[in-house]
Short mmCIF file of C-alpha atoms and ligand atoms in Angstrom, two decimals:
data_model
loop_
_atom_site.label_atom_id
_atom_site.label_comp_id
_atom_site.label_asym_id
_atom_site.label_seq_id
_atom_site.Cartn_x
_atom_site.Cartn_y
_atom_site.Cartn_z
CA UNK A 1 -5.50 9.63 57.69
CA UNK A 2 -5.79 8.79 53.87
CA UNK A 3 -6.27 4.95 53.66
CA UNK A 4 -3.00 3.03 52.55
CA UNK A 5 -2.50 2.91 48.43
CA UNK A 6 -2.37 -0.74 47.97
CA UNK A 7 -0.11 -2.13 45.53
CA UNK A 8 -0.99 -4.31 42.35
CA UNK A 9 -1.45 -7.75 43.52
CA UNK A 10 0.56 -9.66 41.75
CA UNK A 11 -0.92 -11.86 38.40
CA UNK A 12 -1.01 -14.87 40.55
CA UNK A 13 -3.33 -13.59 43.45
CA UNK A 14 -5.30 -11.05 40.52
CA UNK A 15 -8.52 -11.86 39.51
CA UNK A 16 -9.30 -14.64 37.57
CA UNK A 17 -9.70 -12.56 34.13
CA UNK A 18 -7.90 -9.51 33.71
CA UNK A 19 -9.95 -7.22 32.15
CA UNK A 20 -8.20 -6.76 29.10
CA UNK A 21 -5.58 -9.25 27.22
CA UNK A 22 -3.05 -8.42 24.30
CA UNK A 23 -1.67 -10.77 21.75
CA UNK A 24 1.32 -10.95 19.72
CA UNK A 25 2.66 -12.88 17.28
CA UNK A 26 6.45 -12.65 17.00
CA UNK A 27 8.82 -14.27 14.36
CA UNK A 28 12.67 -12.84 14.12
CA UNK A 29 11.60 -9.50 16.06
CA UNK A 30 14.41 -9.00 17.93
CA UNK A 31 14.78 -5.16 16.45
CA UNK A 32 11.59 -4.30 17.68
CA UNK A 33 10.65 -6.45 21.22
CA UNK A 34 11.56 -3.85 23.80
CA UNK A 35 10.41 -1.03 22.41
CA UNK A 36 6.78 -2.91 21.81
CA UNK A 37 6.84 -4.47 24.58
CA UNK A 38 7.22 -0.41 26.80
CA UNK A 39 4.57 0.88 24.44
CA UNK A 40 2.01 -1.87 24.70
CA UNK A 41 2.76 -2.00 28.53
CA UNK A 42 2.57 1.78 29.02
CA UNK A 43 -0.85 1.57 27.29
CA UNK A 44 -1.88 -0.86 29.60
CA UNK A 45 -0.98 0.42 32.61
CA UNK A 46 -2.23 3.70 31.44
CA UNK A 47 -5.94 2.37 31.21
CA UNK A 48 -6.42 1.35 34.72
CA UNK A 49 -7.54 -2.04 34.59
CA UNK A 50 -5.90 -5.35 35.16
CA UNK A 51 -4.29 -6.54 32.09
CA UNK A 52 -2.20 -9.12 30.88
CA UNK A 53 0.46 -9.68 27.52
CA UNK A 54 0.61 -12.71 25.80
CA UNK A 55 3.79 -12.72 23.62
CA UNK A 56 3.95 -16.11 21.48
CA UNK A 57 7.73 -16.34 19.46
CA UNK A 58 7.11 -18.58 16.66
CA UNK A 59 10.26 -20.23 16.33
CA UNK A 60 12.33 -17.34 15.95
CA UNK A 61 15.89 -17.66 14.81
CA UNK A 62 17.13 -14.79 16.86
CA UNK A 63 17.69 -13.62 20.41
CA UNK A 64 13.39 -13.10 20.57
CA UNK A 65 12.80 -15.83 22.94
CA UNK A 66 15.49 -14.74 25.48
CA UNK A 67 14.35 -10.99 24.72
CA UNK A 68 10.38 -12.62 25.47
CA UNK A 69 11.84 -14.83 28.54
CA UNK A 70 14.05 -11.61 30.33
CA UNK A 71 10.69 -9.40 29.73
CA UNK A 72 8.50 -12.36 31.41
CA UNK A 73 10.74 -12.64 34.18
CA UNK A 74 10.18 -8.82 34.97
CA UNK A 75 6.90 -8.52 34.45
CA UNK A 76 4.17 -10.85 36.39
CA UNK A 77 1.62 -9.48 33.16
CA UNK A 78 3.63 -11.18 30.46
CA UNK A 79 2.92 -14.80 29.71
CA UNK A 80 5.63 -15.94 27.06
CA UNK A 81 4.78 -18.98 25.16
CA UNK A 82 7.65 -20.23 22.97
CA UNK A 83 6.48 -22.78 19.91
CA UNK A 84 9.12 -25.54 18.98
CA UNK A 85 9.46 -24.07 15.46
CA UNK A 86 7.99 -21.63 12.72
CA UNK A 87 4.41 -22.27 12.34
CA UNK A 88 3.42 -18.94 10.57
CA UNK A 89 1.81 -15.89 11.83
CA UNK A 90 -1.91 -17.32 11.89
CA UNK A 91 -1.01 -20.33 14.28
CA UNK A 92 1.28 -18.95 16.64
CA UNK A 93 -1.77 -15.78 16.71
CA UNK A 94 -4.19 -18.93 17.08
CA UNK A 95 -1.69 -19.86 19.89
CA UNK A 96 -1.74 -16.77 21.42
CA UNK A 97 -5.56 -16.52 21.22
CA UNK A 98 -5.80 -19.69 23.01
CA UNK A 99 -4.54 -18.49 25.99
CA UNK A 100 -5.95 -15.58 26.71
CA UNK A 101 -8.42 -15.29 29.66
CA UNK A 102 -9.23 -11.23 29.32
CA UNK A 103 -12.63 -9.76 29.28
CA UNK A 104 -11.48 -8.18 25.81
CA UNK A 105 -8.65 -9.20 23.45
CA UNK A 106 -6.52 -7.40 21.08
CA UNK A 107 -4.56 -8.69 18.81
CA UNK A 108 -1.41 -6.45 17.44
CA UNK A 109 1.66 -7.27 15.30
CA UNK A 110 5.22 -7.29 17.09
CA UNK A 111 6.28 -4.09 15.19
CA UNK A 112 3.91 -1.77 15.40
CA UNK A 113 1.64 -0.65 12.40
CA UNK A 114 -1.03 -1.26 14.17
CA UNK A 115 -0.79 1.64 17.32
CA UNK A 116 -1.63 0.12 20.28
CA UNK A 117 -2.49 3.94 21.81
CA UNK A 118 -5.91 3.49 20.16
CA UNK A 119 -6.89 0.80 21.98
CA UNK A 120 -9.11 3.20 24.50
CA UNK A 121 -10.65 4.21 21.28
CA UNK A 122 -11.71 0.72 20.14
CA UNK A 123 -12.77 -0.17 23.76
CA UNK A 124 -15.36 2.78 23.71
CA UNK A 125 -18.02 0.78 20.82
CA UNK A 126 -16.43 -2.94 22.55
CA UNK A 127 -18.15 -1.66 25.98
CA UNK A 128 -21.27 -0.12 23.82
CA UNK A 129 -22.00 -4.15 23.07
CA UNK A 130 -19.41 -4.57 19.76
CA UNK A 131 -17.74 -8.43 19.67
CA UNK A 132 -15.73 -7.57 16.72
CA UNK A 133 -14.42 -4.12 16.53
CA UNK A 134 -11.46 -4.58 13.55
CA UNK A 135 -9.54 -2.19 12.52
CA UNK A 136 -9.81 -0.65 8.43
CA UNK A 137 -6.71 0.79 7.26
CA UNK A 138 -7.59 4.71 5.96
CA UNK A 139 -3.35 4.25 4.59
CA UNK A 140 -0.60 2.14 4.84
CA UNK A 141 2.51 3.69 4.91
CA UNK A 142 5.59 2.25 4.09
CA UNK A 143 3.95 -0.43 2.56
CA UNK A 144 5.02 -1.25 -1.60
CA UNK A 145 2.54 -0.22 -3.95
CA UNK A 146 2.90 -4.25 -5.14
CA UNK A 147 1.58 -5.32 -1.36
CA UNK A 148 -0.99 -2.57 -1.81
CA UNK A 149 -2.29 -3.83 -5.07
CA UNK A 150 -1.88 -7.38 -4.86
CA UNK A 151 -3.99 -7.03 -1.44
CA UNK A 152 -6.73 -4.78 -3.05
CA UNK A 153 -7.15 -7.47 -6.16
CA UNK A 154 -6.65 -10.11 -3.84
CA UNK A 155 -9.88 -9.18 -1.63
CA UNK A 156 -12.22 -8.26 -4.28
CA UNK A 157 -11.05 -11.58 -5.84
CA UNK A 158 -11.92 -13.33 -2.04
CA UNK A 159 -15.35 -11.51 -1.82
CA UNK A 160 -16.56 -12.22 -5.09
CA UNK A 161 -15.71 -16.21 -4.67
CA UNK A 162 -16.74 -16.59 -1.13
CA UNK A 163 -20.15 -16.64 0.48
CA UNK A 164 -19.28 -14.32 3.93
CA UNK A 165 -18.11 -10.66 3.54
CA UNK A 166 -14.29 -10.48 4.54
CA UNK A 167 -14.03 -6.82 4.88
CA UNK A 168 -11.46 -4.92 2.53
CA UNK A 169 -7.98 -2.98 3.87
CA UNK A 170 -8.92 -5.73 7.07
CA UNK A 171 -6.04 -7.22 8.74
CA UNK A 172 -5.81 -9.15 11.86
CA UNK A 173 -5.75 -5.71 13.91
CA UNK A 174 -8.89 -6.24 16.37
CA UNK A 175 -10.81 -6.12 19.51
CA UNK A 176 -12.51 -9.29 20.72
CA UNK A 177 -14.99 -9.61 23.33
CA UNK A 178 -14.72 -13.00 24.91
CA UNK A 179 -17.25 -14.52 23.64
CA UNK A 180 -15.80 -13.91 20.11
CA UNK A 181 -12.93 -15.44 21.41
CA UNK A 182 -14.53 -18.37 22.92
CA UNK A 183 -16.49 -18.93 19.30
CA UNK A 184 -13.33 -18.81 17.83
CA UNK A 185 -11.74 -21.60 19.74
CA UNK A 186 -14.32 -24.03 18.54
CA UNK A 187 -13.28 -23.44 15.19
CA UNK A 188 -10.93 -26.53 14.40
CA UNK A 189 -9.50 -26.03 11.13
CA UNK A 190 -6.03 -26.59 10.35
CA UNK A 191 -5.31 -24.14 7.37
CA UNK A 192 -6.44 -20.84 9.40
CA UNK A 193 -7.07 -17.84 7.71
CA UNK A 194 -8.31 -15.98 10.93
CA UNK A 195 -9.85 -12.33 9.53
CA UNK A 196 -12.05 -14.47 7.56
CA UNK A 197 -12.52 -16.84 10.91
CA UNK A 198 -13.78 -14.03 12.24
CA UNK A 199 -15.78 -12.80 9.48
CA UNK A 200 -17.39 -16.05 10.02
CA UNK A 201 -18.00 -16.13 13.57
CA UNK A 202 -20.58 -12.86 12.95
CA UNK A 203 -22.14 -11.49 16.45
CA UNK A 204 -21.91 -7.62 16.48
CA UNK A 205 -18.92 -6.01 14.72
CA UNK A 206 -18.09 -2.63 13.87
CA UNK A 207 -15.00 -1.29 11.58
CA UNK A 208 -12.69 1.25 13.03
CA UNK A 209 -10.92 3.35 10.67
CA UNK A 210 -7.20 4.01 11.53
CA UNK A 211 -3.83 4.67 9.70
CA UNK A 212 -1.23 2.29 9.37
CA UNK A 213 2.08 2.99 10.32
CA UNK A 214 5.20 2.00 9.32
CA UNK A 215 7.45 -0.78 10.62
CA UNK A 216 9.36 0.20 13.81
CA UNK A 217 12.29 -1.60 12.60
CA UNK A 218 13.21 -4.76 10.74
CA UNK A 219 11.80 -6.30 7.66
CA UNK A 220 8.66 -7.36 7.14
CA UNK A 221 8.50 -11.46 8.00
CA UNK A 222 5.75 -12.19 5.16
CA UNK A 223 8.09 -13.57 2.37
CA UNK A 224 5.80 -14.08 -1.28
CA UNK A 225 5.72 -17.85 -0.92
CA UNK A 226 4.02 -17.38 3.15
CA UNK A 227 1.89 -14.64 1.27
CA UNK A 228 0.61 -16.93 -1.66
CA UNK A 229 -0.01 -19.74 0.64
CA UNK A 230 -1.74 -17.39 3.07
CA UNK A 231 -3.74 -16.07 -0.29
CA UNK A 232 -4.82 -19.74 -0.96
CA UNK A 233 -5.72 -20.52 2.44
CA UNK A 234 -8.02 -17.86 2.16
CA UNK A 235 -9.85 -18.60 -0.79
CA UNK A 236 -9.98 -22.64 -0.09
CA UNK A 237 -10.48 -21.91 3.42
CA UNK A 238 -13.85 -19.83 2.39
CA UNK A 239 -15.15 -20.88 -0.77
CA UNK A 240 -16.27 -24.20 -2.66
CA UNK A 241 -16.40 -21.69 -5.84
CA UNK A 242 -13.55 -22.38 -8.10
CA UNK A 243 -14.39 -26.27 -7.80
CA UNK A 244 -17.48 -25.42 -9.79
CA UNK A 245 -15.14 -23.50 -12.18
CA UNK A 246 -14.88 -26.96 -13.41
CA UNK A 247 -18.24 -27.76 -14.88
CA UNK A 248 -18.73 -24.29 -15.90
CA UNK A 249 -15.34 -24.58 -18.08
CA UNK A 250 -17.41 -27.99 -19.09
CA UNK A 251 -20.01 -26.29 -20.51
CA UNK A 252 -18.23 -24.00 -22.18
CA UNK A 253 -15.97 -26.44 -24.02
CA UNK A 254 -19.01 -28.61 -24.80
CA UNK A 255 -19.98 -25.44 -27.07
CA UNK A 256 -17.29 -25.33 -28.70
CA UNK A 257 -17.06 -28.66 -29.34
CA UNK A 258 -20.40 -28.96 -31.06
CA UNK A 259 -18.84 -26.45 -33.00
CA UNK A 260 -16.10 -27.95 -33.80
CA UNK A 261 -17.49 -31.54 -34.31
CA UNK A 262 -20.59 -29.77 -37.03
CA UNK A 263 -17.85 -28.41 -38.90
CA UNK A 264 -15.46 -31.10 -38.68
CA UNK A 265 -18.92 -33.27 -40.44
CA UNK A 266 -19.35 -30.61 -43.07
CA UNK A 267 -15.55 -30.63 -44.13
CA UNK A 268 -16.26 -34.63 -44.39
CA UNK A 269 -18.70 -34.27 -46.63
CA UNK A 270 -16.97 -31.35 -49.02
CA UNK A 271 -14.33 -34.09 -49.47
CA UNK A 272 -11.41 -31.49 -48.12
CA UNK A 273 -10.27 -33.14 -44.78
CA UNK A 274 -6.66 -32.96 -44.99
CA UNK A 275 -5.80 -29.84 -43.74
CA UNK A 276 -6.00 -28.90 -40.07
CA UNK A 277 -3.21 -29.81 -38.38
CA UNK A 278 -2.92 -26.16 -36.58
CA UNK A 279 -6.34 -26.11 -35.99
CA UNK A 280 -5.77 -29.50 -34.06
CA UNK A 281 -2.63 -28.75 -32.16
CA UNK A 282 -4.40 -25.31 -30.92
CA UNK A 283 -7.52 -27.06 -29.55
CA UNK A 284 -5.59 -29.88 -27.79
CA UNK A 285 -3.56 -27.18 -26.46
CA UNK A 286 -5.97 -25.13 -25.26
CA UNK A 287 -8.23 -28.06 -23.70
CA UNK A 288 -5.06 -30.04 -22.23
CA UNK A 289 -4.56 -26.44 -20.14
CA UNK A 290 -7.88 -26.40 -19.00
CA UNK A 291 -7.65 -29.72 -17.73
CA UNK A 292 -4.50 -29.37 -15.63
CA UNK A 293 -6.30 -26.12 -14.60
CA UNK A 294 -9.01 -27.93 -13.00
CA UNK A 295 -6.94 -30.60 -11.94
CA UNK A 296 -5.18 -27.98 -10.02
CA UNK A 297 -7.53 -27.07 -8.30
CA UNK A 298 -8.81 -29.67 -6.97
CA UNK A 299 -5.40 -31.26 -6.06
CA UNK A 300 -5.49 -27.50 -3.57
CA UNK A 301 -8.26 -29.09 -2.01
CA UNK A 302 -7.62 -32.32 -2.40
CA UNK A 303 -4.19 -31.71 -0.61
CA UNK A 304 -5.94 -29.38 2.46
CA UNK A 305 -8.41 -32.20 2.73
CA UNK A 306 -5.69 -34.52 3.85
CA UNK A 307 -4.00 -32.17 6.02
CA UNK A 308 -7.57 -31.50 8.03
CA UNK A 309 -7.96 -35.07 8.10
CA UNK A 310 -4.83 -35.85 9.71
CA UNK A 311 -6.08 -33.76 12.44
CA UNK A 312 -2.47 -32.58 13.39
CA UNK A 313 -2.32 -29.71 15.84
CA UNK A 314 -2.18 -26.34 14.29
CA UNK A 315 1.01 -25.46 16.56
CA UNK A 316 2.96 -27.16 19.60
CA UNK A 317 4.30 -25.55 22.24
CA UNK A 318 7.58 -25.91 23.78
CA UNK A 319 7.88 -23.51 26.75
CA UNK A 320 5.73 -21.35 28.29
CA UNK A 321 6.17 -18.68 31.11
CA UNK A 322 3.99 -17.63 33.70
CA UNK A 323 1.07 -19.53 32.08
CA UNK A 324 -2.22 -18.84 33.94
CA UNK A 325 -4.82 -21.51 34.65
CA UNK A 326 -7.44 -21.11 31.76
CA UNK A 327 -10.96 -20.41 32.69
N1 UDP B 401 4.92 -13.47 12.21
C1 UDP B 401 4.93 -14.70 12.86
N2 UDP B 401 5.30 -15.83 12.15
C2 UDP B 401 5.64 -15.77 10.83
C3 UDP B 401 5.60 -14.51 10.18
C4 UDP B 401 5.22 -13.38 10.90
O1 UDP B 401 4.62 -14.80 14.05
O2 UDP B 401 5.97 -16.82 10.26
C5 UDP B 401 4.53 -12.28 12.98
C6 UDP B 401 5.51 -11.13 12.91
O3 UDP B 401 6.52 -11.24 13.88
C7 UDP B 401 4.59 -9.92 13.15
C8 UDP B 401 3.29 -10.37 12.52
O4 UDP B 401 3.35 -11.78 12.40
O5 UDP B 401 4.37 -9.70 14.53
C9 UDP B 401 3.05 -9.74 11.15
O6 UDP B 401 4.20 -9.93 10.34
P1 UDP B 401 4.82 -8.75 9.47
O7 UDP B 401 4.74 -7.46 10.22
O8 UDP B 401 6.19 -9.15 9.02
O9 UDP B 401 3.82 -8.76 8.23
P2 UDP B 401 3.39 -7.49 7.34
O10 UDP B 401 2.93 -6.42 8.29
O11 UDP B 401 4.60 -7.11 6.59
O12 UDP B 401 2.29 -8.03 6.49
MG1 MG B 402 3.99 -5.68 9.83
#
């Protein structure tokens, strides 16, 4: 007689760590939830190991948390954390990082560009010894060419200023070994710019080219303010550089005002001193600008200073279903 198929044990009475975790993020997704949440599942199940989904809803505005909620209460794999209001993609992903307990993480976006079929792919250089296996966009479709070019300057911009390599056409698509994730959860920073987190971390990575697809449905949730401030986190976050822009801009002014002052002396003496006025208005302009310039930048980090110091949570929770006990 064939032995007896046994079922799935439930979550509860499964191994401590599933074998593989997934993570997303999720801010106003209703248009996209169920139809992530059969793909990502249907992956899952596909690969034959235990598994489990964290969904984290940021403080939607829509019907996502009683979307996430229905979709936990069917499924013993989904652990639905709800935060008690919007605290941007990068903490409620920090969130969702935090309580994972899989051999292997990946992190995906609620809608999709980032096809979670290819995650046998990425686990094939993860098993070979690969922490980091992140994925490098080959396209993007459906993206504007102004996201497209304001990303490209935006990273050669980052590289050049900061001392670790943040890897170009690099988003937050990625497979984690644990131990990347465990390095990751010492990191305590407030302001969290996590592809450059991860940069950071180092251990063994490898890129893995893919194409991006376009969103399933909806808009996209990144208005320009949330991208600005997330472009700013990433250069304060990583560099010291454009503090030094200070004394450099010093030096240079110091030039020109030897310069200015040797002529200035010379005029004196060839008795014609009157004239000038433009001359004068021009150079207070331009040195007043370079001044509020500087003083710019250092009220950036000046003001990111004070929120690390307050030491203030990077999210809070408010519900959370089916949490499992962290290892
Ligand atoms: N997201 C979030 N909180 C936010 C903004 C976005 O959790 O404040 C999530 C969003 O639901 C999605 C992911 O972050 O799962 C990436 O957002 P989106 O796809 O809108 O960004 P884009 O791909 O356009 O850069
Ligand atoms: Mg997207």
């Amino acid at each position: 007689m064939p032995p007896a198929q046994t079922p799935e044990p439930p979550i509860s009475s499964m191994p401590e760590r599933p074998f593989i975790s997934v993570v997303i993020p999720c801010f106003n997704e209703e248009a996209v939830l169920e139809n992530c949440y059969d793909r990502v599942s249907a992956v899952c199940n596909e690969l034959g190991h235990t598994w489990e989904l964290i969904l984290v809803d940021d403080g939607s505005r829509d019907k996502t948390w009683s979307l996430l909620a229905s979709i936990a209460a069917q499924d013993p794999h989904v652990v639905a954390i709800h935060l008690s209001r919007n605290f941007g993609h990068q903490a409620a992903l920090s969130c969702g990082l935090n309580h994972t307990v899989g051999e292997y993480v990946l992190i995906l976006d609620a809608d999709l560009q980032d096809p979670p079929e290819l995650l046998s792919e990425m686990l094939v250089p993860a098993q070979e010894g690969f922490d980091i296996v992140y994925g490098v966009r080959k396209s993007r479709a459906g993206e504007s060419l102004f996201k497209k070019l304001s990303a490209s300057v935006f990273y050669r911009f980052l590289n050049y200023l900061s001392d670790i390599e943040i890897p170009r056409n690099t988003g937050d698509f990625r497979l984690l070994s644990r131990r990347a994730v465990e390095a990751f959860k010492q990191l305590p920073e407030h302001s969290r710019f996590i592809r450059g987190m991860f940069s950071w971390v180092g251990f063994r990575q490898c890129p893995f080219p893919y194409s991006r697809q376009e969103r399933l449905a909806g808009t996209t949730k990144y208005s320009l303010r949330k991208m600005l401030s997330f472009a700013v986190d990433g250069i304060t976050g990583f560099s010291i550089r454009p503090l030094k822009i200070a004394l450099l801009l010093a030096f240079i002014m110091a030039f020109f005002a030897l310069l200015g002052a040797g002529w200035t002396v010379w005029s004196w003496i060839q008795g014609g001193t009157v004239r000038g006025w433009a001359s004068v208005l021009v150079a207070s302009f331009i040195i007043g600008s370079c001044q509020l310039f500087v003083l710019g930048i250092i009220g950036e980090y000046l003001g990111r200073l004070f929120m690390e110091a307050k030491r203030r949570p990077a999210y809070l929770v408010d519900t959370i279903l089916h949490e499992r006990n962290e290892s």
